[in-house]
Amino acid sequence: MKCLILFSFMRLHKNIHYIWLYLTAGIPKCCINTKSDIRPRILMNVQRWEMQESNSACDIQALVLYVKNFKKPVCAHPNVKPKLKTILKIKDLMARRRPS
């Protein structure tokens, strides 16, 4: 049985390197590299995020950020998570204070 084993994609966008590993046949997408210096403006535009665990199908632990207007997710270091939560909390508070 022939299948596509590995396709890696690298893109430079606003000083952030994305390296995202794609595998076929239902195997999950995994970050293979992480970035620890994510700018606050990018964190403000995170629409959703998830943790990639190293004990699953992927080799490293990473914080996968899905950012508005970005084609590919950002692979961040797990140490970025507290900063992300703080920024999202501030963003939520600002949205609640705006008059409807």
PDB file of C-alpha atoms in Angstrom:
ATOM      1  CA  MET A   1       0.000   0.000   0.000  1.00  0.00           C
ATOM      2  CA  LYS A   2       1.436   3.301  -1.068  1.00  0.00           C
ATOM      3  CA  CYS A   3       0.794   6.414   0.989  1.00  0.00           C
ATOM      4  CA  LEU A   4       2.260   9.826   1.426  1.00  0.00           C
ATOM      5  CA  ILE A   5       4.553   9.625   4.444  1.00  0.00           C
ATOM      6  CA  LEU A   6       5.787  13.104   5.054  1.00  0.00           C
ATOM      7  CA  PHE A   7       5.220  16.587   3.784  1.00  0.00           C
ATOM      8  CA  SER A   8       6.662  19.438   5.743  1.00  0.00           C
ATOM      9  CA  PHE A   9       5.736  23.014   5.128  1.00  0.00           C
ATOM     10  CA  MET A  10       7.780  26.015   6.167  1.00  0.00           C
ATOM     11  CA  ARG A  11       6.557  29.575   5.848  1.00  0.00           C
ATOM     12  CA  LEU A  12       7.840  32.923   7.053  1.00  0.00           C
ATOM     13  CA  HIS A  13       5.020  35.321   7.981  1.00  0.00           C
ATOM     14  CA  LYS A  14       5.545  38.390  10.130  1.00  0.00           C
ATOM     15  CA  ASN A  15       8.726  36.976  11.698  1.00  0.00           C
ATOM     16  CA  ILE A  16       7.055  33.739  12.777  1.00  0.00           C
ATOM     17  CA  HIS A  17       8.249  30.441  11.427  1.00  0.00           C
ATOM     18  CA  TYR A  18       5.644  27.772  10.940  1.00  0.00           C
ATOM     19  CA  ILE A  19       6.743  24.226  10.639  1.00  0.00           C
ATOM     20  CA  TRP A  20       3.792  21.890  10.538  1.00  0.00           C
ATOM     21  CA  LEU A  21       4.074  18.214   9.812  1.00  0.00           C
ATOM     22  CA  TYR A  22       1.406  16.611   7.664  1.00  0.00           C
ATOM     23  CA  LEU A  23       0.807  12.887   7.547  1.00  0.00           C
ATOM     24  CA  THR A  24      -1.959  11.098   5.691  1.00  0.00           C
ATOM     25  CA  ALA A  25      -4.261   8.186   6.551  1.00  0.00           C
ATOM     26  CA  GLY A  26      -5.836   9.780   9.624  1.00  0.00           C
ATOM     27  CA  ILE A  27      -2.601  10.414  11.505  1.00  0.00           C
ATOM     28  CA  PRO A  28      -2.764  13.773  13.332  1.00  0.00           C
ATOM     29  CA  LYS A  29      -0.920  16.920  12.305  1.00  0.00           C
ATOM     30  CA  CYS A  30       1.962  17.695  14.651  1.00  0.00           C
ATOM     31  CA  CYS A  31       4.205  20.640  15.399  1.00  0.00           C
ATOM     32  CA  ILE A  32       7.825  19.658  14.956  1.00  0.00           C
ATOM     33  CA  ASN A  33       9.275  22.965  16.163  1.00  0.00           C
ATOM     34  CA  THR A  34       8.058  25.684  18.555  1.00  0.00           C
ATOM     35  CA  LYS A  35       8.505  29.436  18.865  1.00  0.00           C
ATOM     36  CA  SER A  36       8.683  31.065  22.302  1.00  0.00           C
ATOM     37  CA  ASP A  37       8.661  34.756  21.386  1.00  0.00           C
ATOM     38  CA  ILE A  38       5.124  35.266  20.076  1.00  0.00           C
ATOM     39  CA  ARG A  39       4.145  38.928  19.783  1.00  0.00           C
ATOM     40  CA  PRO A  40       1.163  40.156  21.870  1.00  0.00           C
ATOM     41  CA  ARG A  41      -0.643  41.388  18.743  1.00  0.00           C
ATOM     42  CA  ILE A  42      -0.662  37.835  17.410  1.00  0.00           C
ATOM     43  CA  LEU A  43      -1.859  36.469  20.755  1.00  0.00           C
ATOM     44  CA  MET A  44      -4.737  38.985  20.662  1.00  0.00           C
ATOM     45  CA  ASN A  45      -5.869  37.478  17.348  1.00  0.00           C
ATOM     46  CA  VAL A  46      -5.931  33.856  18.524  1.00  0.00           C
ATOM     47  CA  GLN A  47      -9.338  32.379  17.708  1.00  0.00           C
ATOM     48  CA  ARG A  48      -8.711  29.034  19.401  1.00  0.00           C
ATOM     49  CA  TRP A  49      -5.836  27.005  20.768  1.00  0.00           C
ATOM     50  CA  GLU A  50      -5.023  23.466  21.827  1.00  0.00           C
ATOM     51  CA  MET A  51      -2.193  21.668  23.565  1.00  0.00           C
ATOM     52  CA  GLN A  52      -0.222  19.091  21.628  1.00  0.00           C
ATOM     53  CA  GLU A  53       1.041  16.460  24.043  1.00  0.00           C
ATOM     54  CA  SER A  54       4.321  14.639  23.582  1.00  0.00           C
ATOM     55  CA  ASN A  55       2.895  11.367  24.913  1.00  0.00           C
ATOM     56  CA  SER A  56       0.436  11.112  22.024  1.00  0.00           C
ATOM     57  CA  ALA A  57       1.225  10.610  18.340  1.00  0.00           C
ATOM     58  CA  CYS A  58       3.411  13.736  18.292  1.00  0.00           C
ATOM     59  CA  ASP A  59       7.018  13.939  19.451  1.00  0.00           C
ATOM     60  CA  ILE A  60       7.033  17.300  21.264  1.00  0.00           C
ATOM     61  CA  GLN A  61       4.722  19.255  23.527  1.00  0.00           C
ATOM     62  CA  ALA A  62       3.447  22.441  21.891  1.00  0.00           C
ATOM     63  CA  LEU A  63       0.741  25.077  22.143  1.00  0.00           C
ATOM     64  CA  VAL A  64      -1.030  25.142  18.765  1.00  0.00           C
ATOM     65  CA  LEU A  65      -2.507  28.591  18.077  1.00  0.00           C
ATOM     66  CA  TYR A  66      -5.116  29.193  15.393  1.00  0.00           C
ATOM     67  CA  VAL A  67      -4.747  32.877  14.544  1.00  0.00           C
ATOM     68  CA  LYS A  68      -7.206  35.028  12.587  1.00  0.00           C
ATOM     69  CA  ASN A  69      -6.069  35.599   8.968  1.00  0.00           C
ATOM     70  CA  PHE A  70      -3.230  33.049   9.243  1.00  0.00           C
ATOM     71  CA  LYS A  71      -3.439  30.101   6.866  1.00  0.00           C
ATOM     72  CA  LYS A  72      -1.502  27.732   9.121  1.00  0.00           C
ATOM     73  CA  PRO A  73      -1.450  27.344  12.902  1.00  0.00           C
ATOM     74  CA  VAL A  74       1.387  28.780  14.969  1.00  0.00           C
ATOM     75  CA  CYS A  75       3.396  26.267  16.981  1.00  0.00           C
ATOM     76  CA  ALA A  76       4.254  27.988  20.258  1.00  0.00           C
ATOM     77  CA  HIS A  77       6.270  26.776  23.228  1.00  0.00           C
ATOM     78  CA  PRO A  78       4.037  25.659  26.148  1.00  0.00           C
ATOM     79  CA  ASN A  79       5.522  28.486  28.274  1.00  0.00           C
ATOM     80  CA  VAL A  80       3.472  30.924  26.132  1.00  0.00           C
ATOM     81  CA  LYS A  81       0.193  29.549  27.580  1.00  0.00           C
ATOM     82  CA  PRO A  82       0.032  31.815  30.708  1.00  0.00           C
ATOM     83  CA  LYS A  83       0.705  34.897  28.566  1.00  0.00           C
ATOM     84  CA  LEU A  84      -1.989  33.791  26.099  1.00  0.00           C
ATOM     85  CA  LYS A  85      -4.545  33.235  28.875  1.00  0.00           C
ATOM     86  CA  THR A  86      -3.820  36.681  30.352  1.00  0.00           C
ATOM     87  CA  ILE A  87      -4.207  38.415  26.994  1.00  0.00           C
ATOM     88  CA  LEU A  88      -7.426  36.532  26.194  1.00  0.00           C
ATOM     89  CA  LYS A  89      -8.827  37.425  29.629  1.00  0.00           C
ATOM     90  CA  ILE A  90      -8.063  41.121  29.039  1.00  0.00           C
ATOM     91  CA  LYS A  91      -9.597  40.888  25.567  1.00  0.00           C
ATOM     92  CA  ASP A  92     -12.753  39.332  27.069  1.00  0.00           C
ATOM     93  CA  LEU A  93     -13.003  42.038  29.750  1.00  0.00           C
ATOM     94  CA  MET A  94     -12.637  44.768  27.128  1.00  0.00           C
ATOM     95  CA  ALA A  95     -15.400  43.193  25.035  1.00  0.00           C
ATOM     96  CA  ARG A  96     -17.743  43.068  28.050  1.00  0.00           C
ATOM     97  CA  ARG A  97     -17.181  46.744  28.882  1.00  0.00           C
ATOM     98  CA  ARG A  98     -18.147  47.969  25.434  1.00  0.00           C
ATOM     99  CA  PRO A  99     -21.724  49.238  25.314  1.00  0.00           C
ATOM    100  CA  SER A 100     -24.019  47.172  23.096  1.00  0.00           C
TER     101      SER A 100
END
